[in-house]
Amino acid sequence: MRVDRRSRRRKSQTKGYLLSAAALLLLVGVFAAGALSFAGKAGQKGEESLRRAVTRASVQCYAIEGRYPPSVEYLEENYGVRIDRDRYNVFYNGFASNVMPEIVINPIEEEEARR
């Protein structure tokens, strides 16, 4: 009878180990999903923050100089706008010096940045 009890104990220990391993894998998966979600949201906020900075600097330039800036480079040189060119492409289309320019921010995909 002792042999049966030991056998049952080993089986229950094995089940416990398997349940613990499964719970650990589940926790790691949930953590990884959360981290990826956070990274995605941070990227979106960075894009929106850059769009607001370029827009704000354009309006400030118009208020000070009486015209919208001719380019994004002008904003970088004269109004302190900083653009991470490794992460974002900025398209700035000014129709006329007295019309608010169209500002488009496109994030660069990681694969494109490596090329």
GROMACS .gro file of C-alpha atoms in nm:
model
  115
    1MET     CA    1   0.000   0.000   0.000
    2ARG     CA    2   0.286   0.237   0.056
    3VAL     CA    3   0.381   0.208  -0.307
    4ASP     CA    4   0.037   0.330  -0.415
    5ARG     CA    5   0.056   0.632  -0.187
    6ARG     CA    6   0.399   0.732  -0.319
    7SER     CA    7   0.280   0.690  -0.674
    8ARG     CA    8  -0.025   0.909  -0.605
    9ARG     CA    9   0.194   1.171  -0.439
   10ARG     CA   10   0.426   1.184  -0.739
   11LYS     CA   11   0.132   1.218  -0.977
   12SER     CA   12  -0.015   1.503  -0.774
   13GLN     CA   13   0.326   1.675  -0.758
   14THR     CA   14   0.362   1.641  -1.135
   15LYS     CA   15   0.017   1.791  -1.184
   16GLY     CA   16   0.114   2.079  -0.954
   17TYR     CA   17   0.433   2.145  -1.150
   18LEU     CA   18   0.243   2.142  -1.479
   19LEU     CA   19  -0.021   2.380  -1.344
   20SER     CA   20   0.250   2.613  -1.213
   21ALA     CA   21   0.431   2.608  -1.548
   22ALA     CA   22   0.105   2.679  -1.733
   23ALA     CA   23   0.025   2.968  -1.498
   24LEU     CA   24   0.376   3.110  -1.549
   25LEU     CA   25   0.344   3.091  -1.928
   26LEU     CA   26   0.005   3.260  -1.910
   27LEU     CA   27   0.149   3.541  -1.697
   28VAL     CA   28   0.442   3.591  -1.936
   29GLY     CA   29   0.199   3.605  -2.230
   30VAL     CA   30  -0.021   3.864  -2.060
   31PHE     CA   31   0.285   4.074  -1.970
   32ALA     CA   32   0.418   4.060  -2.328
   33ALA     CA   33   0.080   4.161  -2.472
   34GLY     CA   34   0.061   4.454  -2.231
   35ALA     CA   35   0.411   4.569  -2.316
   36LEU     CA   36   0.337   4.561  -2.690
   37SER     CA   37   0.014   4.750  -2.638
   38PHE     CA   38   0.194   5.016  -2.434
   39ALA     CA   39   0.461   5.056  -2.700
   40GLY     CA   40   0.196   5.105  -2.967
   41LYS     CA   41   0.015   5.371  -2.768
   42ALA     CA   42   0.341   5.552  -2.692
   43GLY     CA   43   0.420   5.565  -3.064
   44GLN     CA   44   0.079   5.713  -3.142
   45LYS     CA   45   0.122   5.976  -2.872
   46GLY     CA   46   0.465   6.068  -3.007
   47GLU     CA   47   0.319   6.118  -3.354
   48GLU     CA   48   0.038   6.337  -3.221
   49SER     CA   49   0.279   6.535  -3.004
   50LEU     CA   50   0.501   6.607  -3.306
   51ARG     CA   51   0.198   6.715  -3.512
   52ARG     CA   52   0.092   6.958  -3.237
   53ALA     CA   53   0.447   7.095  -3.205
   54VAL     CA   54   0.477   7.164  -3.578
   55THR     CA   55   0.129   7.320  -3.588
   56ARG     CA   56   0.196   7.536  -3.281
   57ALA     CA   57   0.530   7.655  -3.422
   58SER     CA   58   0.366   7.736  -3.756
   59VAL     CA   59   0.100   7.947  -3.587
   60GLN     CA   60   0.364   8.116  -3.373
   61CYS     CA   61   0.565   8.198  -3.685
   62TYR     CA   62   0.254   8.347  -3.846
   63ALA     CA   63   0.186   8.558  -3.537
   64ILE     CA   64   0.543   8.687  -3.519
   65GLU     CA   65   0.640   8.719  -3.886
   66GLY     CA   66   0.301   8.765  -4.055
   67ARG     CA   67   0.345   8.455  -4.272
   68TYR     CA   68   0.353   8.081  -4.229
   69PRO     CA   69   0.697   7.922  -4.249
   70PRO     CA   70   0.813   7.803  -4.591
   71SER     CA   71   0.929   7.462  -4.465
   72VAL     CA   72   0.971   7.234  -4.166
   73GLU     CA   73   1.344   7.298  -4.176
   74TYR     CA   74   1.270   7.667  -4.117
   75LEU     CA   75   1.074   7.571  -3.805
   76GLU     CA   76   1.361   7.353  -3.687
   77GLU     CA   77   1.617   7.630  -3.734
   78ASN     CA   78   1.416   7.923  -3.597
   79TYR     CA   79   1.147   7.787  -3.365
   80GLY     CA   80   1.310   7.496  -3.186
   81VAL     CA   81   1.102   7.216  -3.338
   82ARG     CA   82   1.288   6.886  -3.314
   83ILE     CA   83   1.199   6.600  -3.545
   84ASP     CA   84   1.332   6.249  -3.502
   85ARG     CA   85   1.397   6.174  -3.869
   86ASP     CA   86   1.466   5.810  -3.785
   87ARG     CA   87   1.109   5.768  -3.655
   88TYR     CA   88   0.895   6.012  -3.857
   89ASN     CA   89   0.855   6.152  -4.205
   90VAL     CA   90   0.706   6.501  -4.198
   91PHE     CA   91   0.526   6.634  -4.504
   92TYR     CA   92   0.464   7.008  -4.491
   93ASN     CA   93   0.268   7.154  -4.781
   94GLY     CA   94   0.234   7.531  -4.771
   95PHE     CA   95  -0.008   7.662  -5.037
   96ALA     CA   96   0.052   8.028  -4.968
   97SER     CA   97   0.224   8.228  -4.697
   98ASN     CA   98  -0.110   8.338  -4.551
   99VAL     CA   99  -0.282   7.995  -4.555
  100MET     CA  100  -0.224   7.736  -4.283
  101PRO     CA  101  -0.006   7.463  -4.435
  102GLU     CA  102  -0.108   7.100  -4.451
  103ILE     CA  103   0.099   6.896  -4.204
  104VAL     CA  104   0.121   6.517  -4.235
  105ILE     CA  105   0.325   6.303  -3.997
  106ASN     CA  106   0.398   5.945  -4.103
  107PRO     CA  107   0.579   5.708  -3.871
  108ILE     CA  108   0.863   5.514  -4.030
  109GLU     CA  109   0.822   5.140  -3.994
  110GLU     CA  110   1.105   4.963  -3.812
  111GLU     CA  111   1.196   4.759  -4.121
  112GLU     CA  112   1.225   5.073  -4.335
  113ALA     CA  113   1.444   5.241  -4.072
  114ARG     CA  114   1.693   4.953  -4.083
  115ARG     CA  115   1.753   4.987  -4.460
   0.00000   0.00000   0.00000
